[in-house]
Structure formats: structure tokens, C-alpha cells
């Protein structure tokens, strides 16, 4: 049993060699991984309508309407999840663009009325499409899902980001300027979580909207600034575009 005695002697030597009061090494606490869980998409409708003039929400647009000078709702999309539990028949109807034939979304009167203002695309059935394509893949009810989007939109429209766009009606704005406005509104680094969406309109590039990454658990709960900064950084291909005004060619 000499080997046992040798092992005990080694452990005893190590114990005496350990400095008094020394602590076991503690693994460093790693920051949570930044990941985009949800994409919040908004439209700048005057630019959107330059290339989709026949859409109902575009035919009826005026310079006095809310969407002429404010961002409007496009959607809130869980990443890599689509049409959860939706029948094949409804998916086919959606793919054909027959959105007004999709089931109406169950909303309170107050939320439905507000959505009619902040999501002009409901004239084309956009709310029905967004609920089936994306809303079915997250835990909130239709009422809570759209109310959350409206709250995000209100925060964006009350921020320096909208003020920047309104100040540039009919003129160009660069992506780095929009990023700086996001940083002012939502914290350092927020501007690296957005992408401008643009389209060609003759010789011009017009901004049609933007997407904003959201992180956190599900990308829905919590303060908007915290959710943005919890998402992964991104970079789009549109670096500059015209902030179109309603009716301006």
C-alpha cells in the first residue's frame, strides 16, 4: 500500500504549499451573446408608394395623412420562423397576394382604429398577412402583438430619427446620419443594428423603410432601447437615399 501513502503525501504537500487565504479560481463571467431574435420593420410610405402606386394605401395617400411624415408599420418578424401552424390553403392564398381574402385579425375596436392609421397597408390586407406569416410564430395574442408594434412605432416616431427624416423631405439622407440619430435616441451602437430599405425610382434611389434588429428573449419583452442593443450588428447595402415626400416626384 506504499502507493497510497505516496499519494496522500503529495496532497498534503500541495495543501501546505497553497498560500493562506487563496481562493479557487473562478471562471470569468461572459457577457450574453448578442443575437437578433426579431426584426421590426417600418415603412416610409411616400418612398414605398413611388414604386407601388397602384396599392390601395398609395392611391389614397395625401400630404396631410399621418403616413406622409411618420414611419408606419410593416411588420414584426421572428427570425427564421414563418407560418407556424397555418394551413396549406391559407399559405397558398397568401403567396398569391390575395391578402384581403385571409381571415380578419381579432383586435379590439381601439387597436383596430389605431392600426388603420399607423399601418396603411391594412387597406391591402397587410395586417392579415403579417399575423399569419409572423404573428403565429410568437407567443402573444393578436391584440398584444399589434399593440407591441404600435408602442415600438410610437417610440421611433417620437425620436430624433423621425425628426431627421422630416427635416430631409425631398432630399437625400445617408445611412451614417440615420445611425447617429438612432444612437442619440436608443444608445451608443444602436445605429449598427439597422438597415435602410431602398428602391430605384427612375434616376433616384428612394428610401422605402428600414429594419431594426431586436434581441433579448423573443425580441418582444422589455425596453426598446435594450432590445435593440441586445441584437447583433448588421449592415445593409443601401447607404443613401431620398426621403420622399407624399406626391413629390
mmCIF file of C-alpha atoms in Angstrom:
data_model
loop_
_atom_site.group_PDB
_atom_site.id
_atom_site.type_symbol
_atom_site.label_atom_id
_atom_site.label_comp_id
_atom_site.label_asym_id
_atom_site.label_seq_id
_atom_site.Cartn_x
_atom_site.Cartn_y
_atom_site.Cartn_z
ATOM 1 C CA UNK A 1 0.000 0.000 0.000
ATOM 2 C CA UNK A 2 3.016 2.254 -0.368
ATOM 3 C CA UNK A 3 1.448 3.957 -3.371
ATOM 4 C CA UNK A 4 -1.481 5.175 -1.242
ATOM 5 C CA UNK A 5 0.888 6.726 1.247
ATOM 6 C CA UNK A 6 2.716 8.463 -1.588
ATOM 7 C CA UNK A 7 -0.499 9.920 -2.958
ATOM 8 C CA UNK A 8 -1.507 11.200 0.485
ATOM 9 C CA UNK A 9 1.921 12.792 0.908
ATOM 10 C CA UNK A 10 1.594 14.637 -2.433
ATOM 11 C CA UNK A 11 -1.842 16.051 -1.497
ATOM 12 C CA UNK A 12 -0.524 17.135 1.885
ATOM 13 C CA UNK A 13 2.397 18.952 0.267
ATOM 14 C CA UNK A 14 0.070 20.734 -2.140
ATOM 15 C CA UNK A 15 -2.171 21.835 0.717
ATOM 16 C CA UNK A 16 0.755 23.329 2.652
ATOM 17 C CA UNK A 17 2.118 24.978 -0.500
ATOM 18 C CA UNK A 18 -1.199 26.770 -1.129
ATOM 19 C CA UNK A 19 -0.983 30.412 0.025
ATOM 20 C CA UNK A 20 -3.044 31.259 3.072
ATOM 21 C CA UNK A 21 -6.415 32.751 2.126
ATOM 22 C CA UNK A 22 -6.079 31.736 -1.537
ATOM 23 C CA UNK A 23 -9.346 31.087 -3.365
ATOM 24 C CA UNK A 24 -10.275 28.616 -6.053
ATOM 25 C CA UNK A 25 -10.054 30.210 -9.487
ATOM 26 C CA UNK A 26 -13.415 31.488 -10.714
ATOM 27 C CA UNK A 27 -14.294 31.353 -14.377
ATOM 28 C CA UNK A 28 -14.872 34.835 -15.807
ATOM 29 C CA UNK A 29 -18.494 35.829 -16.320
ATOM 30 C CA UNK A 30 -19.079 36.006 -20.039
ATOM 31 C CA UNK A 31 -21.431 38.645 -21.428
ATOM 32 C CA UNK A 32 -24.566 37.269 -23.100
ATOM 33 C CA UNK A 33 -24.253 36.601 -26.807
ATOM 34 C CA UNK A 34 -25.799 39.300 -28.962
ATOM 35 C CA UNK A 35 -28.359 37.778 -31.304
ATOM 36 C CA UNK A 36 -31.170 39.172 -33.407
ATOM 37 C CA UNK A 37 -34.323 37.338 -32.360
ATOM 38 C CA UNK A 38 -36.878 39.545 -34.102
ATOM 39 C CA UNK A 39 -36.855 42.109 -36.905
ATOM 40 C CA UNK A 40 -39.009 45.214 -36.529
ATOM 41 C CA UNK A 41 -39.774 46.626 -39.965
ATOM 42 C CA UNK A 42 -41.160 50.097 -40.664
ATOM 43 C CA UNK A 43 -42.041 51.851 -43.902
ATOM 44 C CA UNK A 44 -41.503 55.361 -45.211
ATOM 45 C CA UNK A 45 -44.679 55.291 -47.255
ATOM 46 C CA UNK A 46 -44.037 58.165 -49.709
ATOM 47 C CA UNK A 47 -40.932 56.313 -50.940
ATOM 48 C CA UNK A 48 -42.669 52.923 -50.847
ATOM 49 C CA UNK A 49 -45.532 54.292 -52.950
ATOM 50 C CA UNK A 50 -43.217 55.649 -55.655
ATOM 51 C CA UNK A 51 -42.799 52.094 -56.950
ATOM 52 C CA UNK A 52 -46.203 50.702 -55.881
ATOM 53 C CA UNK A 53 -48.562 53.484 -56.887
ATOM 54 C CA UNK A 54 -51.488 51.116 -57.553
ATOM 55 C CA UNK A 55 -51.647 49.779 -53.995
ATOM 56 C CA UNK A 56 -54.807 50.985 -52.185
ATOM 57 C CA UNK A 57 -52.790 52.666 -49.428
ATOM 58 C CA UNK A 58 -50.807 54.530 -52.093
ATOM 59 C CA UNK A 59 -53.707 55.624 -54.294
ATOM 60 C CA UNK A 60 -55.281 57.301 -51.252
ATOM 61 C CA UNK A 61 -52.155 58.925 -49.817
ATOM 62 C CA UNK A 62 -52.188 62.672 -49.231
ATOM 63 C CA UNK A 63 -49.661 65.140 -47.841
ATOM 64 C CA UNK A 64 -51.924 65.643 -44.807
ATOM 65 C CA UNK A 65 -52.199 61.980 -43.824
ATOM 66 C CA UNK A 66 -50.216 60.575 -40.870
ATOM 67 C CA UNK A 67 -48.025 58.422 -43.109
ATOM 68 C CA UNK A 68 -46.778 61.394 -45.140
ATOM 69 C CA UNK A 69 -44.448 62.467 -42.319
ATOM 70 C CA UNK A 70 -44.219 59.480 -39.961
ATOM 71 C CA UNK A 71 -42.859 55.962 -40.109
ATOM 72 C CA UNK A 72 -45.580 53.336 -40.448
ATOM 73 C CA UNK A 73 -45.794 49.663 -39.522
ATOM 74 C CA UNK A 74 -44.682 46.943 -41.862
ATOM 75 C CA UNK A 75 -44.175 44.002 -39.525
ATOM 76 C CA UNK A 76 -42.501 42.271 -36.583
ATOM 77 C CA UNK A 77 -40.804 39.068 -37.721
ATOM 78 C CA UNK A 78 -39.369 36.282 -35.550
ATOM 79 C CA UNK A 79 -36.099 35.276 -37.204
ATOM 80 C CA UNK A 80 -36.266 32.116 -39.352
ATOM 81 C CA UNK A 81 -39.871 31.321 -38.428
ATOM 82 C CA UNK A 82 -42.809 31.617 -40.824
ATOM 83 C CA UNK A 83 -46.446 30.494 -40.988
ATOM 84 C CA UNK A 84 -46.457 28.448 -37.781
ATOM 85 C CA UNK A 85 -49.449 26.086 -37.753
ATOM 86 C CA UNK A 86 -51.022 27.792 -40.787
ATOM 87 C CA UNK A 87 -52.909 25.569 -43.232
ATOM 88 C CA UNK A 88 -51.607 24.934 -46.742
ATOM 89 C CA UNK A 89 -54.710 26.595 -48.241
ATOM 90 C CA UNK A 90 -54.100 29.834 -46.359
ATOM 91 C CA UNK A 91 -50.412 29.792 -47.274
ATOM 92 C CA UNK A 92 -51.325 29.458 -50.953
ATOM 93 C CA UNK A 93 -53.751 32.376 -50.704
ATOM 94 C CA UNK A 94 -51.043 34.435 -49.013
ATOM 95 C CA UNK A 95 -48.410 33.595 -51.623
ATOM 96 C CA UNK A 96 -50.771 34.713 -54.381
ATOM 97 C CA UNK A 97 -51.018 38.116 -52.731
ATOM 98 C CA UNK A 98 -54.756 37.767 -52.062
ATOM 99 C CA UNK A 99 -54.340 39.081 -48.552
ATOM 100 C CA UNK A 100 -57.815 40.563 -48.192
ATOM 101 C CA UNK A 101 -59.171 37.019 -48.589
ATOM 102 C CA UNK A 102 -57.248 35.910 -45.477
ATOM 103 C CA UNK A 103 -59.083 35.769 -42.116
ATOM 104 C CA UNK A 104 -59.553 39.109 -40.375
ATOM 105 C CA UNK A 105 -57.324 39.664 -37.336
ATOM 106 C CA UNK A 106 -59.153 39.598 -33.993
ATOM 107 C CA UNK A 107 -58.479 43.027 -32.464
ATOM 108 C CA UNK A 108 -60.272 45.369 -30.097
ATOM 109 C CA UNK A 109 -62.025 48.355 -31.680
ATOM 110 C CA UNK A 110 -59.463 50.777 -30.218
ATOM 111 C CA UNK A 111 -56.447 48.829 -31.527
ATOM 112 C CA UNK A 112 -58.052 48.278 -34.941
ATOM 113 C CA UNK A 113 -58.743 52.001 -35.306
ATOM 114 C CA UNK A 114 -55.187 52.925 -34.326
ATOM 115 C CA UNK A 115 -53.759 50.298 -36.653
ATOM 116 C CA UNK A 116 -55.748 51.772 -39.555
ATOM 117 C CA UNK A 117 -53.725 54.967 -39.065
ATOM 118 C CA UNK A 118 -50.241 53.616 -38.332
ATOM 119 C CA UNK A 119 -50.382 50.648 -40.741
ATOM 120 C CA UNK A 120 -51.833 51.997 -44.008
ATOM 121 C CA UNK A 121 -51.127 48.615 -45.606
ATOM 122 C CA UNK A 122 -54.201 47.153 -43.931
ATOM 123 C CA UNK A 123 -56.042 48.514 -46.996
ATOM 124 C CA UNK A 124 -54.204 45.736 -48.854
ATOM 125 C CA UNK A 125 -54.591 43.178 -46.054
ATOM 126 C CA UNK A 126 -51.063 43.654 -44.687
ATOM 127 C CA UNK A 127 -52.223 43.058 -41.104
ATOM 128 C CA UNK A 128 -53.749 39.700 -42.073
ATOM 129 C CA UNK A 129 -50.607 38.673 -43.947
ATOM 130 C CA UNK A 130 -48.282 39.714 -41.122
ATOM 131 C CA UNK A 131 -50.303 37.866 -38.494
ATOM 132 C CA UNK A 132 -50.337 34.592 -40.435
ATOM 133 C CA UNK A 133 -46.725 34.830 -41.645
ATOM 134 C CA UNK A 134 -45.103 36.060 -38.421
ATOM 135 C CA UNK A 135 -47.591 36.564 -35.613
ATOM 136 C CA UNK A 136 -48.390 32.859 -35.479
ATOM 137 C CA UNK A 137 -44.721 32.160 -34.655
ATOM 138 C CA UNK A 138 -44.586 34.152 -31.400
ATOM 139 C CA UNK A 139 -46.419 33.786 -28.059
ATOM 140 C CA UNK A 140 -48.518 36.974 -27.967
ATOM 141 C CA UNK A 141 -52.192 37.219 -28.883
ATOM 142 C CA UNK A 142 -53.068 39.290 -31.980
ATOM 143 C CA UNK A 143 -54.126 42.153 -29.712
ATOM 144 C CA UNK A 144 -50.856 42.140 -27.731
ATOM 145 C CA UNK A 145 -48.748 41.509 -30.840
ATOM 146 C CA UNK A 146 -50.008 44.575 -32.699
ATOM 147 C CA UNK A 147 -50.162 46.714 -29.550
ATOM 148 C CA UNK A 148 -46.466 45.973 -29.010
ATOM 149 C CA UNK A 149 -45.649 47.069 -32.551
ATOM 150 C CA UNK A 150 -47.634 50.274 -32.105
ATOM 151 C CA UNK A 151 -45.671 51.014 -28.915
ATOM 152 C CA UNK A 152 -42.358 50.475 -30.752
ATOM 153 C CA UNK A 153 -43.531 52.696 -33.605
ATOM 154 C CA UNK A 154 -44.634 55.478 -31.242
ATOM 155 C CA UNK A 155 -41.176 55.416 -29.645
ATOM 156 C CA UNK A 156 -39.498 55.638 -33.054
ATOM 157 C CA UNK A 157 -41.737 58.438 -34.285
ATOM 158 C CA UNK A 158 -41.077 60.458 -31.116
ATOM 159 C CA UNK A 159 -37.311 60.132 -31.605
ATOM 160 C CA UNK A 160 -34.625 62.130 -33.427
ATOM 161 C CA UNK A 161 -34.824 59.512 -36.203
ATOM 162 C CA UNK A 162 -38.196 60.731 -37.446
ATOM 163 C CA UNK A 163 -37.136 64.337 -36.900
ATOM 164 C CA UNK A 164 -34.154 63.696 -39.206
ATOM 165 C CA UNK A 165 -36.381 62.254 -41.920
ATOM 166 C CA UNK A 166 -38.873 65.111 -41.705
ATOM 167 C CA UNK A 167 -36.043 67.634 -41.983
ATOM 168 C CA UNK A 168 -34.851 65.955 -45.207
ATOM 169 C CA UNK A 169 -38.129 65.707 -47.124
ATOM 170 C CA UNK A 170 -37.274 65.749 -50.821
ATOM 171 C CA UNK A 171 -33.550 65.438 -50.062
ATOM 172 C CA UNK A 172 -31.059 62.645 -49.503
ATOM 173 C CA UNK A 173 -30.013 61.199 -46.175
ATOM 174 C CA UNK A 174 -27.002 58.969 -45.573
ATOM 175 C CA UNK A 175 -27.010 55.751 -43.600
ATOM 176 C CA UNK A 176 -24.429 57.090 -41.136
ATOM 177 C CA UNK A 177 -26.687 60.056 -40.389
ATOM 178 C CA UNK A 178 -29.581 57.720 -39.627
ATOM 179 C CA UNK A 179 -27.253 55.592 -37.473
ATOM 180 C CA UNK A 180 -26.217 58.681 -35.499
ATOM 181 C CA UNK A 181 -29.869 59.568 -34.889
ATOM 182 C CA UNK A 182 -30.500 56.017 -33.650
ATOM 183 C CA UNK A 183 -27.538 56.283 -31.282
ATOM 184 C CA UNK A 184 -28.919 59.552 -29.918
ATOM 185 C CA UNK A 185 -32.358 58.004 -29.451
ATOM 186 C CA UNK A 186 -31.537 54.491 -28.241
ATOM 187 C CA UNK A 187 -27.901 54.485 -27.077
ATOM 188 C CA UNK A 188 -24.396 54.079 -28.466
ATOM 189 C CA UNK A 189 -24.275 51.279 -31.002
ATOM 190 C CA UNK A 190 -27.988 51.288 -31.806
ATOM 191 C CA UNK A 191 -27.247 52.583 -35.297
ATOM 192 C CA UNK A 192 -25.318 49.416 -36.133
ATOM 193 C CA UNK A 193 -28.495 47.343 -35.698
ATOM 194 C CA UNK A 194 -30.475 48.887 -38.565
ATOM 195 C CA UNK A 195 -30.699 48.578 -42.333
ATOM 196 C CA UNK A 196 -32.223 51.089 -44.719
ATOM 197 C CA UNK A 197 -34.525 49.673 -47.399
ATOM 198 C CA UNK A 198 -34.360 51.426 -50.751
ATOM 199 C CA UNK A 199 -35.742 51.145 -54.281
ATOM 200 C CA UNK A 200 -34.902 52.665 -57.637
ATOM 201 C CA UNK A 201 -37.316 55.280 -58.975
ATOM 202 C CA UNK A 202 -36.012 56.351 -62.353
ATOM 203 C CA UNK A 203 -32.673 58.048 -61.735
ATOM 204 C CA UNK A 204 -33.286 58.274 -57.991
ATOM 205 C CA UNK A 205 -32.817 55.908 -55.073
ATOM 206 C CA UNK A 206 -35.651 56.424 -52.613
ATOM 207 C CA UNK A 207 -35.858 55.131 -49.047
ATOM 208 C CA UNK A 208 -38.856 52.840 -48.629
ATOM 209 C CA UNK A 209 -38.294 51.988 -44.964
ATOM 210 C CA UNK A 210 -35.899 50.289 -42.592
ATOM 211 C CA UNK A 211 -35.465 47.173 -40.495
ATOM 212 C CA UNK A 212 -34.381 47.253 -36.849
ATOM 213 C CA UNK A 213 -32.890 44.242 -35.080
ATOM 214 C CA UNK A 214 -34.240 43.276 -31.655
ATOM 215 C CA UNK A 215 -32.607 40.833 -29.242
ATOM 216 C CA UNK A 216 -33.491 39.567 -25.788
ATOM 217 C CA UNK A 217 -35.914 36.781 -25.021
ATOM 218 C CA UNK A 218 -38.103 36.597 -28.074
ATOM 219 C CA UNK A 219 -37.289 40.180 -29.020
ATOM 220 C CA UNK A 220 -40.646 41.389 -27.691
ATOM 221 C CA UNK A 221 -40.459 41.984 -23.954
ATOM 222 C CA UNK A 222 -38.509 44.863 -22.456
ATOM 223 C CA UNK A 223 -37.481 48.394 -23.264
ATOM 224 C CA UNK A 224 -36.993 49.070 -26.962
ATOM 225 C CA UNK A 225 -33.502 50.537 -26.484
ATOM 226 C CA UNK A 226 -32.383 47.463 -24.516
ATOM 227 C CA UNK A 227 -33.820 45.124 -27.149
ATOM 228 C CA UNK A 228 -32.022 46.948 -29.962
ATOM 229 C CA UNK A 229 -28.659 46.842 -28.173
ATOM 230 C CA UNK A 230 -29.147 43.127 -27.387
ATOM 231 C CA UNK A 231 -29.340 42.303 -31.105
ATOM 232 C CA UNK A 232 -26.442 41.506 -33.410
ATOM 233 C CA UNK A 233 -24.815 44.206 -35.502
ATOM 234 C CA UNK A 234 -25.755 44.314 -39.159
ATOM 235 C CA UNK A 235 -25.087 46.286 -42.320
ATOM 236 C CA UNK A 236 -27.252 46.774 -45.369
ATOM 237 C CA UNK A 237 -26.484 47.645 -48.967
ATOM 238 C CA UNK A 238 -28.439 50.921 -49.124
ATOM 239 C CA UNK A 239 -26.128 53.632 -47.855
ATOM 240 C CA UNK A 240 -28.030 56.708 -49.073
ATOM 241 C CA UNK A 241 -31.444 57.562 -50.449
ATOM 242 C CA UNK A 242 -34.030 60.286 -50.934
ATOM 243 C CA UNK A 243 -36.574 60.875 -48.163
ATOM 244 C CA UNK A 244 -39.526 61.264 -50.490
ATOM 245 C CA UNK A 245 -42.471 63.482 -49.659
ATOM 246 C CA UNK A 246 -46.036 62.483 -50.450
ATOM 247 C CA UNK A 247 -46.748 63.379 -54.058
ATOM 248 C CA UNK A 248 -43.191 64.581 -54.752
ATOM 249 C CA UNK A 249 -41.743 63.101 -57.959
#
